[in-house]
PDB file of C-alpha atoms in Angstrom:
ATOM      1  CA  MET Z  25      22.014  -2.748 176.043  1.00  0.00           C
ATOM      2  CA  SER Z  26      20.362  -1.921 179.335  1.00  0.00           C
ATOM      3  CA  THR Z  27      16.763  -0.824 179.474  1.00  0.00           C
ATOM      4  CA  THR Z  28      17.124   0.899 182.848  1.00  0.00           C
ATOM      5  CA  ASN Z  29      17.572   4.636 183.134  1.00  0.00           C
ATOM      6  CA  PRO Z  30      20.693   5.378 185.222  1.00  0.00           C
ATOM      7  CA  ARG Z  31      19.568   8.979 185.734  1.00  0.00           C
ATOM      8  CA  ALA Z  32      16.332   7.874 187.406  1.00  0.00           C
ATOM      9  CA  GLU Z  33      18.239   6.887 190.555  1.00  0.00           C
ATOM     10  CA  ARG Z  34      19.646  10.405 190.963  1.00  0.00           C
ATOM     11  CA  ARG Z  35      16.445  12.162 190.078  1.00  0.00           C
ATOM     12  CA  THR Z  36      15.298  14.857 192.507  1.00  0.00           C
ATOM     13  CA  ASP Z  37      12.048  15.774 190.768  1.00  0.00           C
ATOM     14  CA  THR Z  38       9.463  13.841 192.748  1.00  0.00           C
ATOM     15  CA  ARG Z  39       6.405  15.912 191.835  1.00  0.00           C
ATOM     16  CA  LEU Z  40       3.365  13.692 191.780  1.00  0.00           C
ATOM     17  CA  ILE Z  41       0.801  16.354 190.885  1.00  0.00           C
ATOM     18  CA  ALA Z  42       0.687  18.556 187.821  1.00  0.00           C
ATOM     19  CA  GLN Z  43       2.186  22.035 187.912  1.00  0.00           C
ATOM     20  CA  HIS Z  44      -0.700  23.349 185.803  1.00  0.00           C
ATOM     21  CA  THR Z  45      -4.299  22.320 186.368  1.00  0.00           C
ATOM     22  CA  THR Z  46      -7.778  23.601 185.648  1.00  0.00           C
ATOM     23  CA  LEU Z  47      -9.870  24.376 188.709  1.00  0.00           C
ATOM     24  CA  GLY Z  48     -13.139  24.647 186.797  1.00  0.00           C
ATOM     25  CA  VAL Z  49     -15.545  27.005 185.079  1.00  0.00           C
ATOM     26  CA  ASP Z  50     -17.281  29.684 187.129  1.00  0.00           C
ATOM     27  CA  ALA Z  51     -20.902  30.781 186.803  1.00  0.00           C
ATOM     28  CA  GLU Z  52     -19.829  33.657 184.532  1.00  0.00           C
ATOM     29  CA  GLY Z  53     -18.243  31.182 182.094  1.00  0.00           C
ATOM     30  CA  TYR Z  54     -14.566  31.871 182.851  1.00  0.00           C
ATOM     31  CA  VAL Z  55     -12.033  29.033 183.220  1.00  0.00           C
ATOM     32  CA  HIS Z  56      -9.805  29.135 186.316  1.00  0.00           C
ATOM     33  CA  HIS Z  57      -6.333  27.727 185.704  1.00  0.00           C
ATOM     34  CA  LEU Z  58      -3.801  27.132 188.513  1.00  0.00           C
ATOM     35  CA  ASP Z  59      -0.024  27.417 188.071  1.00  0.00           C
ATOM     36  CA  ARG Z  60       1.177  25.736 191.278  1.00  0.00           C
ATOM     37  CA  ASP Z  61       4.844  26.756 191.090  1.00  0.00           C
ATOM     38  CA  ALA Z  62       4.005  30.419 190.550  1.00  0.00           C
ATOM     39  CA  SER Z  63       1.103  30.287 193.068  1.00  0.00           C
ATOM     40  CA  VAL Z  64      -1.105  32.055 190.542  1.00  0.00           C
ATOM     41  CA  VAL Z  65      -4.653  31.422 189.318  1.00  0.00           C
ATOM     42  CA  HIS Z  66      -5.508  32.732 185.854  1.00  0.00           C
ATOM     43  CA  ARG Z  67      -9.134  33.507 184.966  1.00  0.00           C
ATOM     44  CA  ILE Z  68      -9.453  32.907 181.230  1.00  0.00           C
ATOM     45  CA  ASP Z  69     -12.185  33.760 178.750  1.00  0.00           C
ATOM     46  CA  PRO Z  70     -12.705  30.460 176.879  1.00  0.00           C
ATOM     47  CA  GLU Z  71     -14.116  32.169 173.790  1.00  0.00           C
ATOM     48  CA  THR Z  72     -11.136  34.447 173.161  1.00  0.00           C
ATOM     49  CA  GLY Z  73      -8.422  32.683 175.159  1.00  0.00           C
ATOM     50  CA  THR Z  74      -7.463  35.945 176.845  1.00  0.00           C
ATOM     51  CA  ARG Z  75      -6.596  36.184 180.495  1.00  0.00           C
ATOM     52  CA  GLU Z  76      -9.269  38.243 182.224  1.00  0.00           C
ATOM     53  CA  ARG Z  77      -7.601  38.250 185.638  1.00  0.00           C
ATOM     54  CA  ARG Z  78      -4.456  36.969 187.353  1.00  0.00           C
ATOM     55  CA  SER Z  79      -4.782  36.173 191.068  1.00  0.00           C
ATOM     56  CA  ASP Z  80      -1.470  35.977 192.924  1.00  0.00           C
ATOM     57  CA  LEU Z  81      -2.229  33.546 195.743  1.00  0.00           C
ATOM     58  CA  ALA Z  82       0.716  34.694 197.893  1.00  0.00           C
ATOM     59  CA  GLY Z  83      -0.504  38.297 197.814  1.00  0.00           C
ATOM     60  CA  TRP Z  84      -4.079  37.152 198.146  1.00  0.00           C
ATOM     61  CA  VAL Z  85      -3.193  35.105 201.265  1.00  0.00           C
ATOM     62  CA  ALA Z  86      -1.220  37.997 202.793  1.00  0.00           C
ATOM     63  CA  ALA Z  87      -4.335  40.171 202.601  1.00  0.00           C
ATOM     64  CA  ARG Z  88      -6.365  37.596 204.561  1.00  0.00           C
ATOM     65  CA  ASP Z  89      -5.095  36.833 208.044  1.00  0.00           C
ATOM     66  CA  HIS Z  90      -7.076  33.568 208.374  1.00  0.00           C
ATOM     67  CA  VAL Z  91      -5.559  31.829 205.319  1.00  0.00           C
ATOM     68  CA  ALA Z  92      -2.290  29.869 205.324  1.00  0.00           C
ATOM     69  CA  MET Z  93      -0.457  29.422 202.007  1.00  0.00           C
ATOM     70  CA  GLY Z  94      -1.111  25.677 202.015  1.00  0.00           C
ATOM     71  CA  ASN Z  95      -4.837  26.377 202.123  1.00  0.00           C
ATOM     72  CA  ALA Z  96      -4.850  29.148 199.508  1.00  0.00           C
ATOM     73  CA  VAL Z  97      -6.221  27.065 196.626  1.00  0.00           C
ATOM     74  CA  ASP Z  98      -8.903  25.515 198.814  1.00  0.00           C
ATOM     75  CA  VAL Z  99     -10.056  28.917 200.070  1.00  0.00           C
ATOM     76  CA  TYR Z 100      -9.910  30.394 196.557  1.00  0.00           C
ATOM     77  CA  VAL Z 101     -12.041  27.541 195.199  1.00  0.00           C
ATOM     78  CA  HIS Z 102     -14.627  27.370 197.989  1.00  0.00           C
ATOM     79  CA  GLU Z 103     -14.832  30.795 199.611  1.00  0.00           C
ATOM     80  CA  TYR Z 104     -13.709  33.250 196.951  1.00  0.00           C
ATOM     81  CA  ILE Z 105     -15.208  31.814 193.743  1.00  0.00           C
ATOM     82  CA  GLY Z 106     -17.644  29.291 195.209  1.00  0.00           C
ATOM     83  CA  ALA Z 107     -19.352  31.704 197.557  1.00  0.00           C
ATOM     84  CA  GLU Z 108     -19.114  34.891 195.484  1.00  0.00           C
ATOM     85  CA  VAL Z 109     -19.534  33.785 191.851  1.00  0.00           C
ATOM     86  CA  GLY Z 110     -20.303  30.064 191.945  1.00  0.00           C
ATOM     87  CA  TRP Z 111     -19.096  27.161 189.832  1.00  0.00           C
ATOM     88  CA  THR Z 112     -20.821  25.540 186.870  1.00  0.00           C
ATOM     89  CA  GLU Z 113     -18.048  22.924 186.499  1.00  0.00           C
ATOM     90  CA  ARG Z 114     -15.429  22.161 189.089  1.00  0.00           C
ATOM     91  CA  ASP Z 115     -12.349  20.004 188.619  1.00  0.00           C
ATOM     92  CA  PRO Z 116     -10.998  18.361 191.770  1.00  0.00           C
ATOM     93  CA  THR Z 117      -7.823  19.752 193.310  1.00  0.00           C
ATOM     94  CA  ASN Z 118      -5.289  17.533 195.022  1.00  0.00           C
ATOM     95  CA  ARG Z 119      -6.846  18.553 198.351  1.00  0.00           C
ATOM     96  CA  ASP Z 120     -10.105  17.038 197.137  1.00  0.00           C
ATOM     97  CA  VAL Z 121      -8.316  13.882 196.023  1.00  0.00           C
ATOM     98  CA  PHE Z 122      -5.567  13.455 198.639  1.00  0.00           C
ATOM     99  CA  GLY Z 123      -6.742  15.663 201.521  1.00  0.00           C
ATOM    100  CA  GLY Z 124      -3.519  17.669 201.510  1.00  0.00           C
ATOM    101  CA  ALA Z 125      -2.342  21.144 200.648  1.00  0.00           C
ATOM    102  CA  PHE Z 126      -1.255  22.099 197.161  1.00  0.00           C
TER     103      PHE Z 126
END
């Protein structure tokens, strides 16, 4: 019996980063959770587990002429939440780790 996976050779899913990731906790105590495939950030109340806000990054980028889609998470993290609300805990994004866009 072979221990190799014959399907692995035909595999097209090469995602190296998680589809879902936590961006951190803002100064108001809300958790920001990124769904990469949907290009959405959810702001969640950790005490109740309810979603307080849903930020559609594609729509959010369209409203700002200086932001490209590949930079949307970076701008959301640093300019939108970082500058306006502030972070108490911040989890690194792949841009922080790899220097690339999400």
